[in-house]
Amino acid sequence: MTERTVTATDRESWVWGPLSALGLTVAAVVVVLDQANKAWMIYVYDIGARGIVTITPFFDLVLVWNKGISYGLLTQETDLGRWALIAFAFVASLALGLWLAHITTRLVAISIGLIVGGAIGNAIDRILYGAVADFFSLHAFGFDWYVFNIADVAIVVGVIGLLYDSAFGGHKKAGKPTKI
């Protein structure tokens, strides 16, 4: 038996695939849009000084600093906790980036890009502000949803895309079992 040598091309295919550029471009666009929106809301529109701004009967703008993850879960009041969430976001983004190298459908590449971009966008907030800046509040019939931002929307849409692909993506069906 001969031993196979790992070449530079093999290593590149492990970290870069045919749809990696698409996924990473989507991630970069999400980060830029998210951070631009947050900078505008905080420094130009000055949402913090305005309080709740009613846009429609079911949609408001309001500044909420989220020290946890989605829905305010796992709230971190210490620097250690904040940096743990930042590290988790970057490790998860790296893992998703490596998975991206092996993706074969555009939907999954775009979905992973949305999740990575959202995770990095919120991690940047934790680094800059110590918490994630959320602005968009939906409410109706006495029920208030959580306050969210563009990064959160990207993550949710990315997860929906992955779930859709998992359920309806046309993955190869298992063949007929062999008779013994």
Short mmCIF file of C-alpha atoms in Angstrom, two decimals:
data_model
loop_
_atom_site.label_atom_id
_atom_site.label_comp_id
_atom_site.label_asym_id
_atom_site.label_seq_id
_atom_site.Cartn_x
_atom_site.Cartn_y
_atom_site.Cartn_z
CA MET A 1 0.00 0.00 0.00
CA THR A 2 1.36 3.41 -0.89
CA GLU A 3 0.95 6.44 1.30
CA ARG A 4 -0.74 9.39 -0.34
CA THR A 5 0.97 12.76 0.08
CA VAL A 6 -1.21 15.73 0.96
CA THR A 7 -0.60 18.51 -1.54
CA ALA A 8 -1.18 22.26 -1.33
CA THR A 9 -4.23 21.76 -3.57
CA ASP A 10 -5.68 19.27 -1.08
CA ARG A 11 -5.25 21.77 1.77
CA GLU A 12 -6.86 24.52 -0.29
CA SER A 13 -9.87 22.35 -1.06
CA TRP A 14 -10.22 21.68 2.67
CA VAL A 15 -10.59 25.41 3.39
CA TRP A 16 -11.87 26.78 0.05
CA GLY A 17 -14.57 25.39 -2.18
CA PRO A 18 -16.44 26.39 -5.31
CA LEU A 19 -19.04 28.39 -3.34
CA SER A 20 -16.77 29.82 -0.64
CA ALA A 21 -16.50 33.19 -2.39
CA LEU A 22 -20.29 33.47 -2.61
CA GLY A 23 -20.81 32.65 1.08
CA LEU A 24 -18.05 34.96 2.27
CA THR A 25 -19.28 37.78 0.04
CA VAL A 26 -22.74 37.43 1.56
CA ALA A 27 -21.16 37.47 5.04
CA ALA A 28 -19.18 40.62 4.23
CA VAL A 29 -22.27 42.40 2.84
CA VAL A 30 -24.24 41.51 5.99
CA VAL A 31 -21.46 42.85 8.26
CA VAL A 32 -21.20 46.10 6.29
CA LEU A 33 -24.99 46.67 6.18
CA ASP A 34 -25.40 45.76 9.86
CA GLN A 35 -22.56 47.96 11.09
CA ALA A 36 -23.54 50.87 8.82
CA ASN A 37 -27.13 50.69 10.11
CA LYS A 38 -25.96 50.58 13.72
CA ALA A 39 -23.56 53.48 13.26
CA TRP A 40 -26.28 55.56 11.62
CA MET A 41 -28.89 54.69 14.27
CA ILE A 42 -26.53 55.42 17.18
CA TYR A 43 -24.48 58.40 15.94
CA VAL A 44 -26.56 60.13 13.26
CA TYR A 45 -30.21 59.42 14.09
CA ASP A 46 -29.30 59.36 17.81
CA ILE A 47 -31.89 56.74 18.67
CA GLY A 48 -30.71 56.66 22.29
CA ALA A 49 -31.88 60.23 22.85
CA ARG A 50 -35.17 59.76 21.01
CA GLY A 51 -36.56 56.88 23.10
CA ILE A 52 -39.29 54.89 21.40
CA VAL A 53 -40.05 56.10 17.86
CA THR A 54 -43.34 54.75 16.53
CA ILE A 55 -43.17 53.98 12.81
CA THR A 56 -46.43 52.01 12.43
CA PRO A 57 -48.98 50.64 14.90
CA PHE A 58 -46.94 47.40 15.04
CA PHE A 59 -43.34 48.60 14.49
CA ASP A 60 -41.16 50.89 16.61
CA LEU A 61 -37.53 51.95 16.67
CA VAL A 62 -35.90 51.83 20.10
CA LEU A 63 -32.35 51.34 21.38
CA VAL A 64 -31.86 48.22 23.50
CA TRP A 65 -28.42 47.01 24.58
CA ASN A 66 -28.45 43.21 24.63
CA LYS A 67 -25.71 41.67 26.78
CA GLY A 68 -26.90 38.15 26.03
CA ILE A 69 -27.69 36.18 22.92
CA SER A 70 -31.03 35.93 21.11
CA TYR A 71 -34.03 36.96 23.18
CA GLY A 72 -31.63 38.20 25.89
CA LEU A 73 -30.74 34.63 26.88
CA LEU A 74 -27.39 33.95 28.57
CA THR A 75 -26.98 37.56 29.63
CA GLN A 76 -23.32 38.27 30.42
CA GLU A 77 -22.60 40.97 32.97
CA THR A 78 -18.83 40.33 33.23
CA ASP A 79 -16.00 40.94 30.78
CA LEU A 80 -15.19 37.23 30.87
CA GLY A 81 -18.73 36.38 29.76
CA ARG A 82 -18.70 39.04 27.05
CA TRP A 83 -15.37 37.80 25.66
CA ALA A 84 -16.64 34.21 25.84
CA LEU A 85 -19.58 35.18 23.61
CA ILE A 86 -17.21 37.01 21.25
CA ALA A 87 -14.92 33.96 21.08
CA PHE A 88 -17.89 31.66 20.49
CA ALA A 89 -19.10 33.84 17.61
CA PHE A 90 -15.70 33.78 15.92
CA VAL A 91 -15.12 30.04 16.49
CA ALA A 92 -18.62 29.25 15.16
CA SER A 93 -17.99 31.54 12.16
CA LEU A 94 -14.68 29.80 11.45
CA ALA A 95 -16.35 26.37 11.66
CA LEU A 96 -19.12 27.50 9.33
CA GLY A 97 -16.49 28.94 6.98
CA LEU A 98 -14.76 25.56 6.84
CA TRP A 99 -18.11 23.86 6.20
CA LEU A 100 -18.64 26.36 3.39
CA ALA A 101 -15.68 24.84 1.54
CA HIS A 102 -17.66 21.62 1.14
CA ILE A 103 -21.03 23.10 0.18
CA THR A 104 -22.50 22.26 -3.22
CA THR A 105 -25.63 24.43 -3.36
CA ARG A 106 -25.98 28.18 -3.62
CA LEU A 107 -28.82 28.22 -1.07
CA VAL A 108 -26.64 26.65 1.61
CA ALA A 109 -23.68 28.90 0.74
CA ILE A 110 -25.87 32.00 1.00
CA SER A 111 -27.46 30.72 4.23
CA ILE A 112 -24.08 30.09 5.85
CA GLY A 113 -22.92 33.52 4.68
CA LEU A 114 -25.95 35.13 6.32
CA ILE A 115 -25.30 33.33 9.62
CA VAL A 116 -21.57 34.12 9.61
CA GLY A 117 -22.19 37.78 8.73
CA GLY A 118 -24.78 38.13 11.46
CA ALA A 119 -22.59 36.46 14.08
CA ILE A 120 -19.62 38.67 13.20
CA GLY A 121 -21.78 41.81 13.10
CA ASN A 122 -23.04 41.16 16.62
CA ALA A 123 -19.55 40.18 17.84
CA ILE A 124 -18.23 43.54 16.59
CA ASP A 125 -20.88 45.25 18.75
CA ARG A 126 -19.73 43.29 21.81
CA ILE A 127 -16.15 44.40 21.12
CA LEU A 128 -17.03 48.07 20.48
CA TYR A 129 -19.87 48.64 22.94
CA GLY A 130 -19.83 45.72 25.39
CA ALA A 131 -23.30 44.66 24.19
CA VAL A 132 -25.27 44.22 20.98
CA ALA A 133 -27.25 47.23 19.73
CA ASP A 134 -30.82 46.27 18.80
CA PHE A 135 -33.35 48.72 17.30
CA PHE A 136 -36.33 47.10 15.64
CA SER A 137 -39.36 46.25 17.75
CA LEU A 138 -42.39 44.42 16.36
CA HIS A 139 -45.56 44.20 18.43
CA ALA A 140 -49.22 43.40 17.90
CA PHE A 141 -52.29 42.48 19.95
CA GLY A 142 -50.45 43.06 23.22
CA PHE A 143 -47.56 40.78 22.28
CA ASP A 144 -44.07 42.25 21.99
CA TRP A 145 -41.44 40.32 20.05
CA TYR A 146 -37.84 40.77 20.98
CA VAL A 147 -35.98 43.84 19.75
CA PHE A 148 -33.59 42.91 16.95
CA ASN A 149 -31.13 44.23 14.37
CA ILE A 150 -30.03 43.45 10.81
CA ALA A 151 -27.51 40.84 12.02
CA ASP A 152 -30.29 38.99 13.85
CA VAL A 153 -32.46 39.00 10.73
CA ALA A 154 -29.56 37.59 8.70
CA ILE A 155 -29.00 34.79 11.21
CA VAL A 156 -32.70 33.85 11.26
CA VAL A 157 -33.01 33.91 7.46
CA GLY A 158 -29.81 31.84 7.19
CA VAL A 159 -31.13 29.22 9.60
CA ILE A 160 -34.44 29.10 7.68
CA GLY A 161 -32.45 28.57 4.46
CA LEU A 162 -30.52 25.67 6.03
CA LEU A 163 -33.73 24.12 7.35
CA TYR A 164 -35.39 24.49 3.96
CA ASP A 165 -32.43 22.86 2.23
CA SER A 166 -32.39 20.07 4.79
CA ALA A 167 -36.09 19.34 4.29
CA PHE A 168 -36.55 20.03 0.58
CA GLY A 169 -33.08 20.35 -0.91
CA GLY A 170 -33.24 17.25 -3.04
CA HIS A 171 -30.46 15.41 -1.27
CA LYS A 172 -29.59 12.04 -2.69
CA LYS A 173 -31.99 9.41 -1.49
CA ALA A 174 -30.65 6.22 -0.02
CA GLY A 175 -30.60 3.42 -2.54
CA LYS A 176 -32.44 0.14 -2.19
CA PRO A 177 -30.86 -2.02 0.49
CA THR A 178 -28.94 -4.99 -0.82
CA LYS A 179 -30.35 -8.41 -0.20
CA ILE A 180 -28.01 -10.76 1.55
#
